[in-house]
């Protein structure tokens, strides 16, 4: 993730990316927070400033994670359906 952030926003120093990566790990461990990506985006805005590129990048990463979860779920469901269909045939 740090490498992705660095290529998307090369003007920020590496120490910011390391700090944001550590904060993302901390936020991901918070219990009872339904949308951790929004919390992380808010922290980014507070620390770095209201640079829309940071918020856009955080939203893109969250979208990619969501799409990957949906693809894995669809693949596993498809595999389960095919296995169930093959077991049902005599």
mmCIF file of C-alpha atoms in Angstrom:
data_model
loop_
_atom_site.group_PDB
_atom_site.id
_atom_site.type_symbol
_atom_site.label_atom_id
_atom_site.label_comp_id
_atom_site.label_asym_id
_atom_site.label_seq_id
_atom_site.Cartn_x
_atom_site.Cartn_y
_atom_site.Cartn_z
ATOM 1 C CA UNK A 1 0.000 0.000 0.000
ATOM 2 C CA UNK A 2 2.870 2.338 0.774
ATOM 3 C CA UNK A 3 4.263 1.845 -2.720
ATOM 4 C CA UNK A 4 0.870 2.611 -4.266
ATOM 5 C CA UNK A 5 0.534 5.780 -2.211
ATOM 6 C CA UNK A 6 4.078 6.827 -3.079
ATOM 7 C CA UNK A 7 3.503 6.474 -6.822
ATOM 8 C CA UNK A 8 0.140 8.247 -6.675
ATOM 9 C CA UNK A 9 1.390 11.099 -4.492
ATOM 10 C CA UNK A 10 5.173 11.399 -4.930
ATOM 11 C CA UNK A 11 5.394 14.845 -3.315
ATOM 12 C CA UNK A 12 4.814 13.484 0.208
ATOM 13 C CA UNK A 13 7.894 12.125 2.001
ATOM 14 C CA UNK A 14 8.228 8.436 2.818
ATOM 15 C CA UNK A 15 7.858 9.075 6.567
ATOM 16 C CA UNK A 16 4.247 10.176 5.974
ATOM 17 C CA UNK A 17 3.509 6.938 4.143
ATOM 18 C CA UNK A 18 5.033 4.903 6.951
ATOM 19 C CA UNK A 19 2.959 6.856 9.488
ATOM 20 C CA UNK A 20 -0.227 6.410 7.464
ATOM 21 C CA UNK A 21 0.444 2.689 7.029
ATOM 22 C CA UNK A 22 0.864 2.298 10.793
ATOM 23 C CA UNK A 23 -2.335 4.263 11.395
ATOM 24 C CA UNK A 24 -4.204 2.146 8.867
ATOM 25 C CA UNK A 25 -3.157 -0.982 10.744
ATOM 26 C CA UNK A 26 -4.308 0.562 14.024
ATOM 27 C CA UNK A 27 -7.653 1.662 12.584
ATOM 28 C CA UNK A 28 -8.240 -1.767 11.049
ATOM 29 C CA UNK A 29 -7.989 -3.286 14.533
ATOM 30 C CA UNK A 30 -10.647 -1.050 16.095
ATOM 31 C CA UNK A 31 -13.651 -3.063 17.256
ATOM 32 C CA UNK A 32 -17.240 -2.000 16.597
ATOM 33 C CA UNK A 33 -16.320 0.485 13.864
ATOM 34 C CA UNK A 34 -18.438 -0.389 10.822
ATOM 35 C CA UNK A 35 -16.570 1.633 8.193
ATOM 36 C CA UNK A 36 -12.905 1.751 9.051
ATOM 37 C CA UNK A 37 -11.969 3.274 5.688
ATOM 38 C CA UNK A 38 -13.956 6.423 6.435
ATOM 39 C CA UNK A 39 -12.238 6.730 9.818
ATOM 40 C CA UNK A 40 -8.855 6.304 8.161
ATOM 41 C CA UNK A 41 -9.701 8.902 5.492
ATOM 42 C CA UNK A 42 -10.671 11.334 8.246
ATOM 43 C CA UNK A 43 -7.374 10.763 10.023
ATOM 44 C CA UNK A 44 -5.531 11.335 6.739
ATOM 45 C CA UNK A 45 -7.324 14.636 6.222
ATOM 46 C CA UNK A 46 -6.527 15.719 9.788
ATOM 47 C CA UNK A 47 -2.834 14.855 9.493
ATOM 48 C CA UNK A 48 -2.007 15.812 5.920
ATOM 49 C CA UNK A 49 -4.628 18.450 5.270
ATOM 50 C CA UNK A 50 -7.644 18.588 3.038
ATOM 51 C CA UNK A 51 -5.769 17.435 -0.039
ATOM 52 C CA UNK A 52 -8.427 15.822 -2.191
ATOM 53 C CA UNK A 53 -5.884 13.490 -3.760
ATOM 54 C CA UNK A 54 -5.344 11.726 -0.427
ATOM 55 C CA UNK A 55 -9.072 11.278 0.086
ATOM 56 C CA UNK A 56 -9.524 10.068 -3.507
ATOM 57 C CA UNK A 57 -6.680 7.586 -3.139
ATOM 58 C CA UNK A 58 -8.101 6.250 0.121
ATOM 59 C CA UNK A 59 -11.507 5.858 -1.533
ATOM 60 C CA UNK A 60 -9.939 4.041 -4.490
ATOM 61 C CA UNK A 61 -8.118 1.618 -2.206
ATOM 62 C CA UNK A 62 -11.327 0.964 -0.251
ATOM 63 C CA UNK A 63 -13.176 0.363 -3.523
ATOM 64 C CA UNK A 64 -10.520 -2.076 -4.725
ATOM 65 C CA UNK A 65 -10.740 -4.000 -1.454
ATOM 66 C CA UNK A 66 -14.536 -4.154 -1.745
ATOM 67 C CA UNK A 67 -14.391 -5.344 -5.366
ATOM 68 C CA UNK A 68 -11.810 -7.996 -4.514
ATOM 69 C CA UNK A 69 -14.005 -9.271 -1.670
ATOM 70 C CA UNK A 70 -16.990 -9.451 -4.008
ATOM 71 C CA UNK A 71 -14.972 -11.353 -6.637
ATOM 72 C CA UNK A 72 -13.723 -13.870 -4.085
ATOM 73 C CA UNK A 73 -17.255 -14.353 -2.733
ATOM 74 C CA UNK A 74 -18.641 -14.853 -6.254
ATOM 75 C CA UNK A 75 -15.880 -17.336 -7.090
ATOM 76 C CA UNK A 76 -16.397 -19.342 -3.920
ATOM 77 C CA UNK A 77 -20.172 -19.356 -4.416
ATOM 78 C CA UNK A 78 -19.762 -20.527 -8.006
ATOM 79 C CA UNK A 79 -17.407 -23.295 -6.926
ATOM 80 C CA UNK A 80 -19.827 -24.386 -4.213
ATOM 81 C CA UNK A 81 -22.746 -24.451 -6.681
ATOM 82 C CA UNK A 82 -20.774 -26.510 -9.203
ATOM 83 C CA UNK A 83 -19.706 -28.947 -6.509
ATOM 84 C CA UNK A 84 -23.273 -29.240 -5.232
ATOM 85 C CA UNK A 85 -24.587 -29.815 -8.762
ATOM 86 C CA UNK A 86 -22.034 -32.558 -9.434
ATOM 87 C CA UNK A 87 -22.858 -34.299 -6.142
ATOM 88 C CA UNK A 88 -26.614 -34.196 -6.901
ATOM 89 C CA UNK A 89 -26.220 -36.050 -10.198
ATOM 90 C CA UNK A 90 -26.624 -39.840 -9.943
#
